[in-house]
């Protein structure tokens, strides 16, 4: 039988859950359909970075919007989400990289953004005492931090459900179609119909967009992460490198998460990834050189989450260029976690009032089709 | 000592040098396949024949004839032509049959055309109140000390639980002059009736005579309390007393050492991390890999033999090792397979070796209260999560072990669920009114044994990388 809703959201990652939550806050009754369970893939197993730092200019307004929500996340979802704000630091390892940092901060300042701040060697070592002496400085975004991704996605999902969202897990949405003016999908034996459809299906979203006649250059990737056993506390901010693929974060419990974007081989039909240990060894070597204190730490687990990366590494966010009532929210290209809360709020504004004050114009799906006749 | 394998790839790589692994490596190598046997321990034998080549226990009767039977298999593998590397920890295996190995503080990779996992068994968790106190250990750990160092308890000692290994350990401790004050037998009375229909097969199995002789020996020297239905360890910072309930009578006895054991279960960590399909075994109450009759798994090229394929004991493990290896030989070198004993011979031997197993599985099926704890009893030792914590998480939406990680970090510590996984599955299944199969298990991830960052950093990639690491 067909059940009516105000909106159908496909995908129970942080984006789908956040949109469900914000639609509820706006008085709507969405249904969220997740083929596995909320946070099963990238949203539950990413590095948890809550980062405005070093983002593409096109997504900075959305990131800033999101940061405001992160700072009151506990009031929003009744769970701290493990969010901590100790800043994020981009480390320049040599003079050339430091020059690039200086130029970047100047560019942002000229555009009116002030969240990134150039720091010299002494300030870098004050923030990150363990970093090698040879690093000349970097950039800090002081309001940034990190959260626990699975806990966050789970908490947002739980709150959305508590506010009236219907969450269907363990069954895929199939046969997506527009019929009698409504979006309709089959979910097992049930069908749902709604005037609005949000495509937030992560690595699976590209297929949905293509099936609806809006193909996007997007690939499935699986960035790898590894975590160490507990080591004595030695670092507060999240650290990323300017020149090499590394991100680095110590949790309150002492474990250290090492990431940076080296990729595993995804098998999205099997929900599996095959790790590339030779690339993880490169990350291990980088940490070994920069943080001698880490050399005897043990690696207890490595993994990779499956997600979508677009050709220009920017998300596909906003209304469809082809169908009324269809909205896209995918392709966050390894940096979507921090954007989740803000994107749900902005998506709700787009759906409920047809517009938003947050500048997202450069993220629309039409950018991939403007050159085709 | 060698620090890497001689070759980068092998026809067959066997992981684990217990009964199954020794037999598999011998069969594969004798058929002329390039064979590598990787084993974590200092010498061959696995758990059942631990330290077979080095034990200080020289009085053969003390460890029993079954123990010394392992020596023959060790001789065979040593003359088979298989390359054997000990102290080699396999920490990763993937679908491409690439194996990550840690050896002497460095890691290397080898490729295989076929992999035979013979990673054996683990002791089932025994989560009673106080089981995390110093002074409480598993019978298996005690047996490891006994075999490799000849150490036996000399203070007040209580052994609690059930199963063949418990009686074997008790007998070994007594023969070596160790002390046991009391044995608390947790076998459920109703299991005797349930097992009865299978008793005939058991009586014709090799276990029967040996098992009863052992129990008789032990009972002659140690008071045995049967029908124990509750068990708790207590003490201030270390074990001081053990309290138990039997036949409606509660008793507390002083103890410096409590040895716990309620059977063994397949060690599935490496297989699961590789993506091999497993299913809940309702009789043995554990996860077992889904296998065909040759031991082949759901991942092409990987077979499992021995107790890791489902608990069957050492005799069955040897035969399953030979079957898996023969199947590998058939696939890689069919002409060489013709020279091996026919598969039918092995299959006949397996039926014989497995006779009586169902009786043991039924009789020693652990009671629910010793598998599914309640209240403040710790379930996850790494993150100190109690049964109540888990039920609270279920109440607010945790649906399975993987979702539970988001609430309580269970299974995310260094043991990777070895000490809590089965408990978490059964506890959540009970709380949610589902079967363990429906609830599922932790998704496991390499490294299945922790490796140091320095060791991973030293993985050789190219000569230039090697030089860079040496300089760094």
PDB file of N, CA and C in Angstrom, chain A residues 295-347:
ATOM      1  N   UNK A 295      55.805   6.557  17.653  1.00  0.00           N
ATOM      2  CA  UNK A 295      56.462   5.430  16.987  1.00  0.00           C
ATOM      3  C   UNK A 295      56.130   4.076  17.600  1.00  0.00           C
ATOM      4  N   UNK A 296      55.933   4.045  18.907  1.00  0.00           N
ATOM      5  CA  UNK A 296      55.682   2.736  19.519  1.00  0.00           C
ATOM      6  C   UNK A 296      54.191   2.454  19.712  1.00  0.00           C
ATOM      7  N   UNK A 297      53.341   3.375  19.248  1.00  0.00           N
ATOM      8  CA  UNK A 297      51.898   3.124  19.349  1.00  0.00           C
ATOM      9  C   UNK A 297      51.529   1.946  18.460  1.00  0.00           C
ATOM     10  N   UNK A 298      50.489   1.238  18.847  1.00  0.00           N
ATOM     11  CA  UNK A 298      50.061   0.122  17.997  1.00  0.00           C
ATOM     12  C   UNK A 298      48.800   0.502  17.222  1.00  0.00           C
ATOM     13  N   UNK A 299      48.716  -0.021  16.021  1.00  0.00           N
ATOM     14  CA  UNK A 299      47.542   0.199  15.178  1.00  0.00           C
ATOM     15  C   UNK A 299      46.574  -0.935  15.469  1.00  0.00           C
ATOM     16  N   UNK A 300      45.371  -0.577  15.905  1.00  0.00           N
ATOM     17  CA  UNK A 300      44.442  -1.629  16.294  1.00  0.00           C
ATOM     18  C   UNK A 300      43.387  -1.917  15.233  1.00  0.00           C
ATOM     19  N   UNK A 301      43.208  -0.983  14.294  1.00  0.00           N
ATOM     20  CA  UNK A 301      42.139  -1.227  13.326  1.00  0.00           C
ATOM     21  C   UNK A 301      42.309  -0.265  12.166  1.00  0.00           C
ATOM     22  N   UNK A 302      42.025  -0.733  10.977  1.00  0.00           N
ATOM     23  CA  UNK A 302      41.994   0.147   9.809  1.00  0.00           C
ATOM     24  C   UNK A 302      40.730  -0.166   9.024  1.00  0.00           C
ATOM     25  N   UNK A 303      40.207   0.837   8.343  1.00  0.00           N
ATOM     26  CA  UNK A 303      38.944   0.624   7.625  1.00  0.00           C
ATOM     27  C   UNK A 303      38.790   1.696   6.562  1.00  0.00           C
ATOM     28  N   UNK A 304      37.735   1.567   5.798  1.00  0.00           N
ATOM     29  CA  UNK A 304      37.418   2.570   4.791  1.00  0.00           C
ATOM     30  C   UNK A 304      35.920   2.624   4.629  1.00  0.00           C
ATOM     31  N   UNK A 305      35.383   3.830   4.488  1.00  0.00           N
ATOM     32  CA  UNK A 305      33.946   3.995   4.257  1.00  0.00           C
ATOM     33  C   UNK A 305      33.711   4.309   2.786  1.00  0.00           C
ATOM     34  N   UNK A 306      32.574   3.849   2.292  1.00  0.00           N
ATOM     35  CA  UNK A 306      32.280   4.024   0.861  1.00  0.00           C
ATOM     36  C   UNK A 306      31.507   5.324   0.649  1.00  0.00           C
ATOM     37  N   UNK A 307      31.986   6.178  -0.260  1.00  0.00           N
ATOM     38  CA  UNK A 307      31.274   7.416  -0.531  1.00  0.00           C
ATOM     39  C   UNK A 307      31.490   7.883  -1.955  1.00  0.00           C
ATOM     40  N   UNK A 308      30.859   9.000  -2.301  1.00  0.00           N
ATOM     41  CA  UNK A 308      30.906   9.504  -3.676  1.00  0.00           C
ATOM     42  C   UNK A 308      31.861  10.689  -3.785  1.00  0.00           C
ATOM     43  N   UNK A 309      32.651  10.700  -4.864  1.00  0.00           N
ATOM     44  CA  UNK A 309      33.519  11.850  -5.135  1.00  0.00           C
ATOM     45  C   UNK A 309      33.223  12.350  -6.542  1.00  0.00           C
ATOM     46  N   UNK A 310      32.912  13.628  -6.631  1.00  0.00           N
ATOM     47  CA  UNK A 310      32.614  14.193  -7.949  1.00  0.00           C
ATOM     48  C   UNK A 310      33.909  14.584  -8.637  1.00  0.00           C
ATOM     49  N   UNK A 311      33.773  14.894  -9.927  1.00  0.00           N
ATOM     50  CA  UNK A 311      34.941  15.243 -10.734  1.00  0.00           C
ATOM     51  C   UNK A 311      35.617  16.507 -10.195  1.00  0.00           C
ATOM     52  N   UNK A 312      34.827  17.487  -9.762  1.00  0.00           N
ATOM     53  CA  UNK A 312      35.440  18.728  -9.245  1.00  0.00           C
ATOM     54  C   UNK A 312      35.540  18.720  -7.715  1.00  0.00           C
ATOM     55  N   UNK A 313      35.259  17.587  -7.117  1.00  0.00           N
ATOM     56  CA  UNK A 313      35.372  17.402  -5.667  1.00  0.00           C
ATOM     57  C   UNK A 313      34.539  18.378  -4.863  1.00  0.00           C
ATOM     58  N   UNK A 314      33.442  18.825  -5.451  1.00  0.00           N
ATOM     59  CA  UNK A 314      32.474  19.646  -4.734  1.00  0.00           C
ATOM     60  C   UNK A 314      31.152  18.896  -4.714  1.00  0.00           C
ATOM     61  N   UNK A 315      30.342  19.116  -3.680  1.00  0.00           N
ATOM     62  CA  UNK A 315      29.082  18.387  -3.595  1.00  0.00           C
ATOM     63  C   UNK A 315      28.086  18.809  -4.677  1.00  0.00           C
ATOM     64  N   UNK A 316      27.124  17.920  -4.896  1.00  0.00           N
ATOM     65  CA  UNK A 316      25.966  18.248  -5.720  1.00  0.00           C
ATOM     66  C   UNK A 316      24.855  18.567  -4.732  1.00  0.00           C
ATOM     67  N   UNK A 317      24.492  19.854  -4.651  1.00  0.00           N
ATOM     68  CA  UNK A 317      23.609  20.274  -3.561  1.00  0.00           C
ATOM     69  C   UNK A 317      22.616  21.304  -4.076  1.00  0.00           C
ATOM     70  N   UNK A 318      21.349  20.962  -3.966  1.00  0.00           N
ATOM     71  CA  UNK A 318      20.311  21.909  -4.370  1.00  0.00           C
ATOM     72  C   UNK A 318      19.255  21.229  -5.229  1.00  0.00           C
ATOM     73  N   UNK A 319      18.342  22.052  -5.797  1.00  0.00           N
ATOM     74  CA  UNK A 319      17.260  21.468  -6.583  1.00  0.00           C
ATOM     75  C   UNK A 319      17.752  20.858  -7.889  1.00  0.00           C
ATOM     76  N   UNK A 320      17.016  19.895  -8.360  1.00  0.00           N
ATOM     77  CA  UNK A 320      17.283  19.296  -9.655  1.00  0.00           C
ATOM     78  C   UNK A 320      17.144  20.363 -10.738  1.00  0.00           C
ATOM     79  N   UNK A 321      17.913  20.202 -11.814  1.00  0.00           N
ATOM     80  CA  UNK A 321      17.773  21.126 -12.934  1.00  0.00           C
ATOM     81  C   UNK A 321      16.696  20.623 -13.891  1.00  0.00           C
ATOM     82  N   UNK A 322      16.105  19.498 -13.600  1.00  0.00           N
ATOM     83  CA  UNK A 322      15.239  18.828 -14.562  1.00  0.00           C
ATOM     84  C   UNK A 322      13.833  18.525 -14.037  1.00  0.00           C
ATOM     85  N   UNK A 323      13.745  18.203 -12.739  1.00  0.00           N
ATOM     86  CA  UNK A 323      12.444  17.771 -12.213  1.00  0.00           C
ATOM     87  C   UNK A 323      12.037  18.648 -11.034  1.00  0.00           C
ATOM     88  N   UNK A 324      10.771  19.066 -11.033  1.00  0.00           N
ATOM     89  CA  UNK A 324      10.255  19.792  -9.868  1.00  0.00           C
ATOM     90  C   UNK A 324      10.138  18.831  -8.691  1.00  0.00           C
ATOM     91  N   UNK A 325      10.489  19.306  -7.518  1.00  0.00           N
ATOM     92  CA  UNK A 325      10.332  18.487  -6.315  1.00  0.00           C
ATOM     93  C   UNK A 325      11.488  17.542  -6.045  1.00  0.00           C
ATOM     94  N   UNK A 326      12.471  17.511  -6.930  1.00  0.00           N
ATOM     95  CA  UNK A 326      13.637  16.642  -6.688  1.00  0.00           C
ATOM     96  C   UNK A 326      14.811  17.500  -6.222  1.00  0.00           C
ATOM     97  N   UNK A 327      15.478  17.026  -5.194  1.00  0.00           N
ATOM     98  CA  UNK A 327      16.632  17.738  -4.643  1.00  0.00           C
ATOM     99  C   UNK A 327      17.807  16.777  -4.496  1.00  0.00           C
ATOM    100  N   UNK A 328      18.997  17.279  -4.751  1.00  0.00           N
ATOM    101  CA  UNK A 328      20.191  16.442  -4.618  1.00  0.00           C
ATOM    102  C   UNK A 328      21.036  16.911  -3.424  1.00  0.00           C
ATOM    103  N   UNK A 329      21.618  15.942  -2.749  1.00  0.00           N
ATOM    104  CA  UNK A 329      22.462  16.238  -1.582  1.00  0.00           C
ATOM    105  C   UNK A 329      23.471  15.100  -1.471  1.00  0.00           C
ATOM    106  N   UNK A 330      24.463  15.118  -2.375  1.00  0.00           N
ATOM    107  CA  UNK A 330      25.432  14.014  -2.384  1.00  0.00           C
ATOM    108  C   UNK A 330      26.742  14.466  -3.024  1.00  0.00           C
ATOM    109  N   UNK A 331      27.678  13.562  -3.071  1.00  0.00           N
ATOM    110  CA  UNK A 331      28.950  13.850  -3.737  1.00  0.00           C
ATOM    111  C   UNK A 331      29.853  14.748  -2.895  1.00  0.00           C
ATOM    112  N   UNK A 332      29.842  14.559  -1.613  1.00  0.00           N
ATOM    113  CA  UNK A 332      30.591  15.454  -0.739  1.00  0.00           C
ATOM    114  C   UNK A 332      32.101  15.187  -0.761  1.00  0.00           C
ATOM    115  N   UNK A 333      32.517  14.177  -1.495  1.00  0.00           N
ATOM    116  CA  UNK A 333      33.917  14.054  -1.903  1.00  0.00           C
ATOM    117  C   UNK A 333      34.922  14.086  -0.746  1.00  0.00           C
ATOM    118  N   UNK A 334      34.666  13.276   0.288  1.00  0.00           N
ATOM    119  CA  UNK A 334      35.574  13.083   1.418  1.00  0.00           C
ATOM    120  C   UNK A 334      35.532  14.204   2.454  1.00  0.00           C
ATOM    121  N   UNK A 335      34.625  15.206   2.243  1.00  0.00           N
ATOM    122  CA  UNK A 335      34.605  16.248   3.275  1.00  0.00           C
ATOM    123  C   UNK A 335      33.182  16.679   3.591  1.00  0.00           C
ATOM    124  N   UNK A 336      32.277  15.713   3.664  1.00  0.00           N
ATOM    125  CA  UNK A 336      30.877  16.051   3.875  1.00  0.00           C
ATOM    126  C   UNK A 336      30.395  16.014   5.306  1.00  0.00           C
ATOM    127  N   UNK A 337      31.179  15.425   6.216  1.00  0.00           N
ATOM    128  CA  UNK A 337      30.665  15.219   7.571  1.00  0.00           C
ATOM    129  C   UNK A 337      30.340  16.545   8.254  1.00  0.00           C
ATOM    130  N   UNK A 338      31.289  17.477   8.232  1.00  0.00           N
ATOM    131  CA  UNK A 338      31.045  18.761   8.900  1.00  0.00           C
ATOM    132  C   UNK A 338      29.854  19.484   8.284  1.00  0.00           C
ATOM    133  N   UNK A 339      29.648  19.300   6.973  1.00  0.00           N
ATOM    134  CA  UNK A 339      28.586  20.018   6.279  1.00  0.00           C
ATOM    135  C   UNK A 339      27.193  19.479   6.607  1.00  0.00           C
ATOM    136  N   UNK A 340      27.127  18.269   7.188  1.00  0.00           N
ATOM    137  CA  UNK A 340      25.839  17.603   7.392  1.00  0.00           C
ATOM    138  C   UNK A 340      24.784  18.452   8.092  1.00  0.00           C
ATOM    139  N   UNK A 341      25.061  18.942   9.290  1.00  0.00           N
ATOM    140  CA  UNK A 341      24.029  19.712   9.988  1.00  0.00           C
ATOM    141  C   UNK A 341      23.566  20.937   9.191  1.00  0.00           C
ATOM    142  N   UNK A 342      24.496  21.691   8.630  1.00  0.00           N
ATOM    143  CA  UNK A 342      24.123  22.887   7.874  1.00  0.00           C
ATOM    144  C   UNK A 342      23.368  22.549   6.601  1.00  0.00           C
ATOM    145  N   UNK A 343      23.820  21.484   5.927  1.00  0.00           N
ATOM    146  CA  UNK A 343      23.174  21.124   4.666  1.00  0.00           C
ATOM    147  C   UNK A 343      21.716  20.714   4.893  1.00  0.00           C
ATOM    148  N   UNK A 344      21.447  20.033   6.012  1.00  0.00           N
ATOM    149  CA  UNK A 344      20.060  19.667   6.325  1.00  0.00           C
ATOM    150  C   UNK A 344      19.200  20.901   6.551  1.00  0.00           C
ATOM    151  N   UNK A 345      19.780  21.905   7.224  1.00  0.00           N
ATOM    152  CA  UNK A 345      19.043  23.138   7.502  1.00  0.00           C
ATOM    153  C   UNK A 345      18.771  23.900   6.209  1.00  0.00           C
ATOM    154  N   UNK A 346      19.802  23.991   5.346  1.00  0.00           N
ATOM    155  CA  UNK A 346      19.640  24.744   4.103  1.00  0.00           C
ATOM    156  C   UNK A 346      18.691  24.006   3.160  1.00  0.00           C
ATOM    157  N   UNK A 347      18.838  22.683   3.097  1.00  0.00           N
ATOM    158  CA  UNK A 347      17.950  21.891   2.238  1.00  0.00           C
ATOM    159  C   UNK A 347      16.503  22.103   2.646  1.00  0.00           C
TER     160      UNK A 347
END
